mmCIF file of C-alpha atoms and ligand atoms in Angstrom:
data_model
loop_
_atom_site.group_PDB
_atom_site.id
_atom_site.type_symbol
_atom_site.label_atom_id
_atom_site.label_comp_id
_atom_site.label_asym_id
_atom_site.label_seq_id
_atom_site.Cartn_x
_atom_site.Cartn_y
_atom_site.Cartn_z
ATOM 1 C CA MET C 1 -0.045 0.011 0.034
ATOM 2 C CA LYS C 2 1.141 3.567 -0.868
ATOM 3 C CA ARG C 3 1.929 6.026 1.864
ATOM 4 C CA ILE C 4 1.988 9.459 0.127
ATOM 5 C CA LEU C 5 3.251 12.903 1.437
ATOM 6 C CA VAL C 6 2.080 15.818 -0.717
ATOM 7 C CA THR C 7 4.126 19.066 -0.100
ATOM 8 C CA GLY C 8 2.596 22.353 -1.294
ATOM 9 C CA ALA C 9 -0.773 20.606 -0.787
ATOM 10 C CA THR C 10 -2.498 24.005 -0.288
ATOM 11 C CA GLY C 11 -1.226 25.324 -3.482
ATOM 12 C CA GLN C 12 -2.503 25.432 -7.093
ATOM 13 C CA ILE C 13 -1.741 21.812 -7.988
ATOM 14 C CA GLY C 14 -1.791 20.385 -4.424
ATOM 15 C CA SER C 15 -5.351 21.570 -3.740
ATOM 16 C CA GLU C 16 -6.551 19.243 -6.504
ATOM 17 C CA LEU C 17 -3.979 16.534 -6.543
ATOM 18 C CA THR C 18 -4.378 15.822 -2.748
ATOM 19 C CA PRO C 19 -8.013 14.860 -3.012
ATOM 20 C CA ALA C 20 -7.314 12.842 -6.143
ATOM 21 C CA LEU C 21 -4.760 10.905 -4.452
ATOM 22 C CA ARG C 22 -6.832 10.359 -1.512
ATOM 23 C CA GLN C 23 -9.598 9.044 -3.546
ATOM 24 C CA ARG C 24 -7.236 6.588 -5.425
ATOM 25 C CA TYR C 25 -5.262 5.402 -2.527
ATOM 26 C CA ASP C 26 -7.454 6.003 0.707
ATOM 27 C CA ALA C 27 -7.492 9.143 2.583
ATOM 28 C CA ASP C 28 -5.477 7.996 5.542
ATOM 29 C CA ASN C 29 -2.664 7.016 3.170
ATOM 30 C CA VAL C 30 -2.142 10.521 1.818
ATOM 31 C CA VAL C 31 -0.544 13.140 4.301
ATOM 32 C CA ALA C 32 -1.244 16.843 3.057
ATOM 33 C CA ALA C 33 1.613 19.140 3.999
ATOM 34 C CA GLY C 34 1.316 22.920 3.556
ATOM 35 C CA HIS C 35 3.231 25.973 5.051
ATOM 36 C CA ARG C 36 0.015 27.762 5.675
ATOM 37 C CA ALA C 37 -1.351 27.832 9.049
ATOM 38 C CA ALA C 38 -4.981 27.473 7.934
ATOM 39 C CA PRO C 39 -5.579 24.851 5.136
ATOM 40 C CA SER C 40 -9.198 24.784 4.040
ATOM 41 C CA PRO C 41 -11.373 22.922 6.352
ATOM 42 C CA ALA C 42 -12.217 20.320 3.546
ATOM 43 C CA LEU C 43 -8.330 19.599 3.177
ATOM 44 C CA ARG C 44 -8.064 19.215 6.933
ATOM 45 C CA ALA C 45 -11.077 17.017 7.323
ATOM 46 C CA ALA C 46 -10.408 14.743 4.577
ATOM 47 C CA GLY C 47 -7.165 13.050 5.833
ATOM 48 C CA PRO C 48 -3.959 13.947 7.623
ATOM 49 C CA PHE C 49 -2.575 17.461 7.500
ATOM 50 C CA VAL C 50 0.806 18.575 8.723
ATOM 51 C CA ALA C 51 2.032 22.250 8.788
ATOM 52 C CA LEU C 52 5.519 22.022 7.102
ATOM 53 C CA ASP C 53 8.089 24.286 5.679
ATOM 54 C CA VAL C 54 10.045 22.245 3.287
ATOM 55 C CA ARG C 55 13.188 24.251 3.994
ATOM 56 C CA ASP C 56 13.203 22.603 7.250
ATOM 57 C CA ALA C 57 15.110 19.290 6.624
ATOM 58 C CA LYS C 58 14.467 17.902 10.155
ATOM 59 C CA ALA C 59 10.842 18.549 10.274
ATOM 60 C CA LEU C 60 10.348 16.874 6.813
ATOM 61 C CA ALA C 61 12.253 13.885 7.881
ATOM 62 C CA GLU C 62 10.197 13.571 10.858
ATOM 63 C CA VAL C 63 7.138 13.622 8.978
ATOM 64 C CA VAL C 64 8.312 10.870 6.438
ATOM 65 C CA ARG C 65 9.421 8.833 9.460
ATOM 66 C CA GLN C 66 6.383 9.189 11.433
ATOM 67 C CA TYR C 67 4.122 8.407 8.670
ATOM 68 C CA GLU C 68 5.948 5.793 7.060
ATOM 69 C CA ILE C 69 5.913 7.663 3.706
ATOM 70 C CA ASP C 70 7.066 5.863 0.670
ATOM 71 C CA THR C 71 6.098 8.504 -2.191
ATOM 72 C CA VAL C 72 6.492 12.164 -2.148
ATOM 73 C CA TYR C 73 4.699 14.435 -4.545
ATOM 74 C CA HIS C 74 6.944 17.482 -4.059
ATOM 75 C CA LEU C 75 4.862 20.464 -5.189
ATOM 76 C CA ALA C 76 5.897 23.211 -2.896
ATOM 77 C CA ALA C 77 7.510 26.136 -4.855
ATOM 78 C CA LEU C 78 7.246 29.765 -5.712
ATOM 79 C CA LEU C 79 5.823 30.500 -9.235
ATOM 80 C CA SER C 80 7.612 32.493 -11.773
ATOM 81 C CA ALA C 81 6.537 36.217 -11.206
ATOM 82 C CA VAL C 82 6.777 36.072 -7.444
ATOM 83 C CA ALA C 83 10.047 34.472 -7.757
ATOM 84 C CA GLU C 84 11.234 37.274 -9.684
ATOM 85 C CA ALA C 85 10.494 39.767 -6.755
ATOM 86 C CA ASP C 86 12.761 37.878 -4.449
ATOM 87 C CA PRO C 87 15.260 35.529 -6.217
ATOM 88 C CA PRO C 88 17.187 34.381 -3.091
ATOM 89 C CA ARG C 89 13.983 33.421 -1.357
ATOM 90 C CA ALA C 90 12.911 31.443 -4.567
ATOM 91 C CA TRP C 91 16.168 29.605 -4.666
ATOM 92 C CA GLU C 92 15.770 28.642 -0.969
ATOM 93 C CA ILE C 93 12.315 27.429 -1.234
ATOM 94 C CA ASN C 94 12.405 25.894 -4.799
ATOM 95 C CA MET C 95 15.917 24.445 -4.441
ATOM 96 C CA GLN C 96 16.490 23.826 -0.854
ATOM 97 C CA GLY C 97 13.173 22.337 -0.486
ATOM 98 C CA LEU C 98 13.910 19.957 -3.521
ATOM 99 C CA VAL C 99 17.258 19.126 -1.965
ATOM 100 C CA ASN C 100 15.716 18.319 1.448
ATOM 101 C CA VAL C 101 13.031 16.105 -0.191
ATOM 102 C CA LEU C 102 15.667 14.124 -2.354
ATOM 103 C CA GLU C 103 17.871 13.520 0.739
ATOM 104 C CA VAL C 104 15.017 12.300 2.817
ATOM 105 C CA ALA C 105 13.737 10.189 -0.287
ATOM 106 C CA ARG C 106 17.434 8.703 -0.500
ATOM 107 C CA GLN C 107 17.451 7.931 3.198
ATOM 108 C CA TYR C 108 13.852 6.363 3.507
ATOM 109 C CA ARG C 109 13.711 4.852 0.029
ATOM 110 C CA CYS C 110 10.745 6.978 -1.337
ATOM 111 C CA ALA C 111 9.781 7.674 -4.811
ATOM 112 C CA VAL C 112 9.547 11.463 -5.764
ATOM 113 C CA PHE C 113 7.277 13.332 -8.239
ATOM 114 C CA PHE C 114 8.787 16.640 -9.268
ATOM 115 C CA PRO C 115 6.960 19.108 -11.358
ATOM 116 C CA SER C 116 9.075 21.076 -13.895
ATOM 117 C CA SER C 117 7.620 23.594 -16.210
ATOM 118 C CA ILE C 118 7.673 25.261 -19.599
ATOM 119 C CA ALA C 119 9.716 27.782 -17.822
ATOM 120 C CA ALA C 120 12.726 25.437 -17.994
ATOM 121 C CA PHE C 121 13.164 26.780 -21.404
ATOM 122 C CA GLY C 122 14.646 30.261 -22.387
ATOM 123 C CA PRO C 123 14.300 32.492 -25.403
ATOM 124 C CA ASP C 124 16.975 30.450 -27.542
ATOM 125 C CA ALA C 125 14.887 27.191 -27.498
ATOM 126 C CA PRO C 126 12.393 26.743 -30.448
ATOM 127 C CA ARG C 127 8.915 28.032 -29.270
ATOM 128 C CA ALA C 128 6.841 25.930 -31.284
ATOM 129 C CA HIS C 129 6.836 22.039 -30.775
ATOM 130 C CA THR C 130 9.608 22.692 -28.152
ATOM 131 C CA PRO C 131 11.608 19.355 -28.198
ATOM 132 C CA GLN C 132 12.168 17.490 -24.827
ATOM 133 C CA VAL C 133 16.037 17.720 -25.249
ATOM 134 C CA THR C 134 17.031 21.012 -26.596
ATOM 135 C CA SER C 135 18.831 24.202 -25.276
ATOM 136 C CA GLN C 136 17.725 25.144 -21.674
ATOM 137 C CA ARG C 137 18.932 28.817 -20.998
ATOM 138 C CA PRO C 138 16.005 30.198 -19.000
ATOM 139 C CA ARG C 139 16.197 33.828 -17.928
ATOM 140 C CA THR C 140 13.865 33.592 -14.855
ATOM 141 C CA ILE C 141 15.033 32.403 -11.328
ATOM 142 C CA TYR C 142 11.969 30.157 -11.386
ATOM 143 C CA GLY C 143 13.165 28.669 -14.660
ATOM 144 C CA VAL C 144 16.785 28.180 -13.286
ATOM 145 C CA THR C 145 15.353 26.349 -10.410
ATOM 146 C CA LYS C 146 13.308 24.074 -12.551
ATOM 147 C CA VAL C 147 16.304 23.184 -14.821
ATOM 148 C CA ALA C 148 18.475 22.516 -11.687
ATOM 149 C CA GLY C 149 15.561 20.594 -10.200
ATOM 150 C CA GLU C 150 15.332 18.323 -13.349
ATOM 151 C CA LEU C 151 19.097 17.623 -13.296
ATOM 152 C CA LEU C 152 19.109 17.013 -9.453
ATOM 153 C CA CYS C 153 16.256 14.500 -9.757
ATOM 154 C CA ASP C 154 18.144 12.752 -12.629
ATOM 155 C CA TYR C 155 21.382 12.742 -10.530
ATOM 156 C CA TYR C 156 19.556 11.119 -7.507
ATOM 157 C CA HIS C 157 18.155 8.538 -9.629
ATOM 158 C CA GLN C 158 21.657 7.751 -11.313
ATOM 159 C CA ARG C 159 23.655 8.093 -8.306
ATOM 160 C CA TYR C 160 21.429 6.695 -5.543
ATOM 161 C CA GLY C 161 18.723 4.833 -7.402
ATOM 162 C CA VAL C 162 15.972 7.036 -6.014
ATOM 163 C CA ASP C 163 12.952 6.490 -8.117
ATOM 164 C CA THR C 164 12.434 10.199 -9.231
ATOM 165 C CA ARG C 165 9.987 11.069 -12.046
ATOM 166 C CA GLY C 166 8.564 14.373 -13.222
ATOM 167 C CA VAL C 167 6.911 16.202 -16.092
ATOM 168 C CA ARG C 168 7.254 19.731 -17.604
ATOM 169 C CA TYR C 169 3.994 21.247 -17.184
ATOM 170 C CA PRO C 170 2.465 23.953 -19.382
ATOM 171 C CA GLY C 171 0.350 26.624 -17.695
ATOM 172 C CA LEU C 172 -2.339 25.045 -15.744
ATOM 173 C CA ILE C 173 -5.965 26.088 -15.760
ATOM 174 C CA SER C 174 -8.284 25.129 -13.000
ATOM 175 C CA HIS C 175 -11.412 26.343 -11.066
ATOM 176 C CA VAL C 176 -10.256 25.286 -7.417
ATOM 177 C CA ALA C 177 -7.313 27.033 -6.266
ATOM 178 C CA LYS C 178 -6.045 30.314 -7.996
ATOM 179 C CA PRO C 179 -2.397 30.181 -8.866
ATOM 180 C CA GLY C 180 -0.171 32.559 -6.982
ATOM 181 C CA GLY C 181 2.001 34.889 -9.073
ATOM 182 C CA GLY C 182 2.670 33.029 -12.127
ATOM 183 C CA THR C 183 2.911 34.225 -15.770
ATOM 184 C CA THR C 184 0.085 32.049 -17.128
ATOM 185 C CA ASP C 185 -2.427 33.015 -14.392
ATOM 186 C CA TYR C 186 -4.244 35.264 -16.736
ATOM 187 C CA ALA C 187 -5.766 32.189 -18.324
ATOM 188 C CA VAL C 188 -7.398 31.302 -14.965
ATOM 189 C CA GLU C 189 -8.314 34.876 -13.912
ATOM 190 C CA ILE C 190 -10.188 35.538 -17.330
ATOM 191 C CA PHE C 191 -12.779 32.964 -16.303
ATOM 192 C CA TYR C 192 -13.472 34.453 -12.975
ATOM 193 C CA ALA C 193 -14.034 37.855 -14.760
ATOM 194 C CA ALA C 194 -16.273 36.199 -17.384
ATOM 195 C CA VAL C 195 -18.390 34.510 -14.886
ATOM 196 C CA ALA C 196 -18.828 37.601 -12.807
ATOM 197 C CA GLY C 197 -19.698 39.575 -15.789
ATOM 198 C CA ARG C 198 -16.657 41.869 -15.385
ATOM 199 C CA PRO C 199 -14.400 42.972 -18.252
ATOM 200 C CA PHE C 200 -10.956 41.458 -18.050
ATOM 201 C CA ARG C 201 -7.707 43.374 -18.253
ATOM 202 C CA CYS C 202 -5.053 41.002 -19.901
ATOM 203 C CA PRO C 203 -1.416 41.419 -18.655
ATOM 204 C CA LEU C 204 -0.108 39.722 -21.808
ATOM 205 C CA ARG C 205 -0.212 40.968 -25.571
ATOM 206 C CA PRO C 206 -3.114 39.514 -27.723
ATOM 207 C CA ASP C 207 -0.758 37.312 -29.831
ATOM 208 C CA THR C 208 1.362 35.887 -27.123
ATOM 209 C CA ALA C 209 0.769 32.016 -27.447
ATOM 210 C CA LEU C 210 1.702 29.759 -24.625
ATOM 211 C CA ALA C 211 1.337 26.014 -23.938
ATOM 212 C CA MET C 212 -1.472 25.381 -21.568
ATOM 213 C CA MET C 213 -3.277 22.411 -19.829
ATOM 214 C CA TYR C 214 -6.461 21.718 -17.881
ATOM 215 C CA MET C 215 -5.951 20.611 -14.315
ATOM 216 C CA GLU C 216 -7.805 17.291 -14.776
ATOM 217 C CA ASP C 217 -5.064 16.270 -17.362
ATOM 218 C CA ALA C 218 -2.371 17.515 -15.228
ATOM 219 C CA LEU C 219 -3.269 15.391 -12.216
ATOM 220 C CA ARG C 220 -3.681 12.395 -14.488
ATOM 221 C CA ALA C 221 -0.177 12.977 -16.001
ATOM 222 C CA ALA C 222 1.364 12.916 -12.579
ATOM 223 C CA ILE C 223 -0.588 9.834 -11.356
ATOM 224 C CA GLU C 224 0.075 7.944 -14.559
ATOM 225 C CA LEU C 225 3.739 8.641 -14.605
ATOM 226 C CA MET C 226 4.185 7.517 -10.946
ATOM 227 C CA GLU C 227 2.213 4.253 -11.709
ATOM 228 C CA ALA C 228 4.181 3.630 -15.054
ATOM 229 C CA ASP C 229 6.098 0.423 -15.387
ATOM 230 C CA PRO C 230 9.789 1.444 -14.693
ATOM 231 C CA ALA C 231 10.927 -0.907 -17.360
ATOM 232 C CA SER C 232 9.319 1.293 -20.066
ATOM 233 C CA LEU C 233 10.952 4.478 -18.950
ATOM 234 C CA THR C 234 13.983 5.423 -20.864
ATOM 235 C CA ASP C 235 13.721 9.041 -19.246
ATOM 236 C CA ARG C 236 12.697 9.509 -15.712
ATOM 237 C CA ASN C 237 12.365 13.331 -15.275
ATOM 238 C CA ALA C 238 11.450 16.402 -17.384
ATOM 239 C CA PHE C 239 8.985 14.753 -19.628
ATOM 240 C CA ASN C 240 7.309 17.287 -21.979
ATOM 241 C CA VAL C 241 3.478 17.001 -21.638
ATOM 242 C CA ALA C 242 1.296 18.935 -23.903
ATOM 243 C CA ALA C 243 -2.454 19.563 -24.274
ATOM 244 C CA MET C 244 -3.279 22.867 -26.143
ATOM 245 C CA SER C 245 -1.785 26.089 -27.100
ATOM 246 C CA PHE C 246 -3.517 29.558 -27.328
ATOM 247 C CA THR C 247 -3.105 33.375 -27.256
ATOM 248 C CA PRO C 248 -5.013 35.801 -25.065
ATOM 249 C CA ALA C 249 -6.983 36.780 -28.164
ATOM 250 C CA GLU C 250 -7.927 33.162 -28.943
ATOM 251 C CA ILE C 251 -9.061 32.236 -25.309
ATOM 252 C CA ALA C 252 -11.097 35.473 -25.290
ATOM 253 C CA ALA C 253 -12.890 34.559 -28.351
ATOM 254 C CA ALA C 254 -13.718 31.178 -26.983
ATOM 255 C CA ILE C 255 -15.177 32.579 -23.918
ATOM 256 C CA THR C 256 -17.037 35.347 -25.867
ATOM 257 C CA ALA C 257 -18.511 32.374 -27.931
ATOM 258 C CA GLN C 258 -20.200 31.242 -24.605
ATOM 259 C CA VAL C 259 -20.545 34.439 -22.642
ATOM 260 C CA PRO C 260 -21.667 36.830 -25.384
ATOM 261 C CA GLY C 261 -21.100 40.112 -23.470
ATOM 262 C CA PHE C 262 -17.594 39.360 -22.294
ATOM 263 C CA THR C 263 -14.978 41.936 -23.047
ATOM 264 C CA MET C 264 -11.199 41.991 -22.611
ATOM 265 C CA THR C 265 -8.823 44.872 -22.640
ATOM 266 C CA TYR C 266 -5.038 45.040 -22.493
ATOM 267 C CA GLU C 267 -2.752 46.345 -19.736
ATOM 268 C CA ILE C 268 0.469 44.676 -20.452
ATOM 269 C CA ASP C 269 2.726 43.765 -17.484
ATOM 270 C CA PRO C 270 6.320 44.133 -18.830
ATOM 271 C CA LEU C 271 7.770 41.572 -16.488
ATOM 272 C CA ARG C 272 5.084 38.857 -17.398
ATOM 273 C CA GLN C 273 5.251 39.707 -20.996
ATOM 274 C CA ALA C 274 9.010 39.264 -21.165
ATOM 275 C CA ILE C 275 8.847 35.927 -19.402
ATOM 276 C CA ALA C 276 6.049 34.701 -21.648
ATOM 277 C CA GLU C 277 7.926 35.562 -24.729
ATOM 278 C CA GLY C 278 10.735 33.270 -23.566
ATOM 279 C CA TRP C 279 8.573 30.296 -23.053
ATOM 280 C CA PRO C 280 7.232 27.556 -25.564
ATOM 281 C CA GLU C 281 4.065 28.078 -27.050
ATOM 282 C CA SER C 282 3.746 24.310 -27.773
ATOM 283 C CA LEU C 283 5.711 21.221 -26.557
ATOM 284 C CA ASP C 284 6.629 17.991 -28.256
ATOM 285 C CA ASP C 285 5.523 15.487 -25.924
ATOM 286 C CA SER C 286 6.127 12.367 -28.115
ATOM 287 C CA ALA C 287 8.573 10.798 -25.354
ATOM 288 C CA ALA C 288 5.760 10.865 -22.804
ATOM 289 C CA ARG C 289 3.300 9.352 -25.296
ATOM 290 C CA GLN C 290 5.596 6.508 -26.134
ATOM 291 C CA GLN C 291 7.109 5.670 -22.791
ATOM 292 C CA TRP C 292 3.869 5.838 -20.625
ATOM 293 C CA GLY C 293 1.018 6.427 -22.971
ATOM 294 C CA TRP C 294 0.499 10.063 -22.203
ATOM 295 C CA GLN C 295 -2.706 11.437 -23.893
ATOM 296 C CA PRO C 296 -4.462 14.700 -22.990
ATOM 297 C CA ALA C 297 -8.248 14.825 -22.925
ATOM 298 C CA TYR C 298 -8.988 18.449 -22.907
ATOM 299 C CA ASP C 299 -8.536 20.964 -25.753
ATOM 300 C CA LEU C 300 -9.537 24.757 -25.589
ATOM 301 C CA THR C 301 -13.162 24.305 -26.162
ATOM 302 C CA ALA C 302 -13.392 21.536 -23.590
ATOM 303 C CA THR C 303 -11.594 23.577 -21.015
ATOM 304 C CA VAL C 304 -13.631 26.666 -21.573
ATOM 305 C CA GLY C 305 -16.978 24.791 -21.068
ATOM 306 C CA GLU C 306 -15.685 23.056 -17.994
ATOM 307 C CA MET C 307 -14.303 26.294 -16.479
ATOM 308 C CA LEU C 308 -17.380 28.398 -17.059
ATOM 309 C CA ALA C 309 -19.746 25.609 -15.807
ATOM 310 C CA LYS C 310 -17.811 24.993 -12.695
ATOM 311 C CA LEU C 311 -17.298 28.562 -11.849
ATOM 312 C CA ALA C 312 -20.843 29.559 -12.565
ATOM 313 C CA ALA C 313 -21.987 26.727 -10.207
ATOM 314 C CA LYS C 314 -19.676 27.949 -7.399
ATOM 315 C CA ARG C 315 -20.781 31.569 -7.806
ATOM 316 C CA ALA C 316 -24.408 30.318 -7.731
ATOM 317 C CA ALA C 317 -23.734 28.609 -4.432
ATOM 318 C CA GLY C 318 -22.187 31.679 -3.121
ATOM 319 C CA LYS C 319 -18.685 30.366 -2.910
ATOM 320 C CA GLU C 320 -16.952 32.601 -5.330
ATOM 321 C CA GLY C 321 -17.028 36.477 -5.541
HETATM 322 N N1 LIG T 401 2.307 28.378 -14.436
HETATM 323 C C1 LIG T 401 3.691 28.801 -14.079
HETATM 324 C C2 LIG T 401 3.962 30.217 -13.953
HETATM 325 O O1 LIG T 401 3.178 30.826 -14.618
HETATM 326 C C3 LIG T 401 4.772 28.179 -14.939
HETATM 327 O O2 LIG T 401 5.088 26.875 -14.576
HETATM 328 O O3 LIG T 401 4.843 30.591 -13.212
#
């Protein structure tokens, strides 16, 4: 039986991956760890929760020992735009946190899932159908921590036999937890505006295409990779996974088709615009497809339909302003 620890359980991915894992492996076998003092009552009620700062190696080891953890989904990290505001802090949380997780995984023989990102590429990589193996010269501190993280995970696998696995996520779209300080956040926030009947001010230029993915697909990618037969994996980490690609103008048009009065204006954020221009607009995910059968289910139309329906229901229930 698996005993799982999810770090960053209160974050953008963790808020949804934790319940998905609890459904699959039993709630008591999935320990949610967050640095926030107050996790949502639902998260706390549904299974074990520990307050944990991943920079604290001792506390992390104690949780792994106490709960007899054998698998860590290590999601705790700062996203791209907030990381730029304080690079030393981003390095400490994103890098030292990962080092601590890998060390404890080596000691206690845990498998580790590590999410990398389209941010692991830089402006010199091809933006369209970015290959899995190509130049990686990111210009953001977030991207630097993701490249270093990919390499470190490979290193721990090769050097110590730790079962590290990971994907490179596109921008993630979901209706549960809002992302905090990323560059692709606009593709989530736009839906909250549309459902509330508000105009949306887009921080990116209308023609800035980025690789994106609906959260359901992202959760499935993590679980399927962790459950894949290791014999079929030539690579371990940094699998490109793709689902869709669109520009702000395209997603606005897809929303307008379903919310006729929706309007979008542009108020370009130079930081986010510069970051986005250095990231892939689409990814070549053939290695993931071949080695562990990766297949996305949601395109832009399906994502827009789901997001509008789910957020409208939340709003009707008085759960979203
Ligand atoms: N979605 C993240 C961000 O925008 C990238 O991994 O920072």
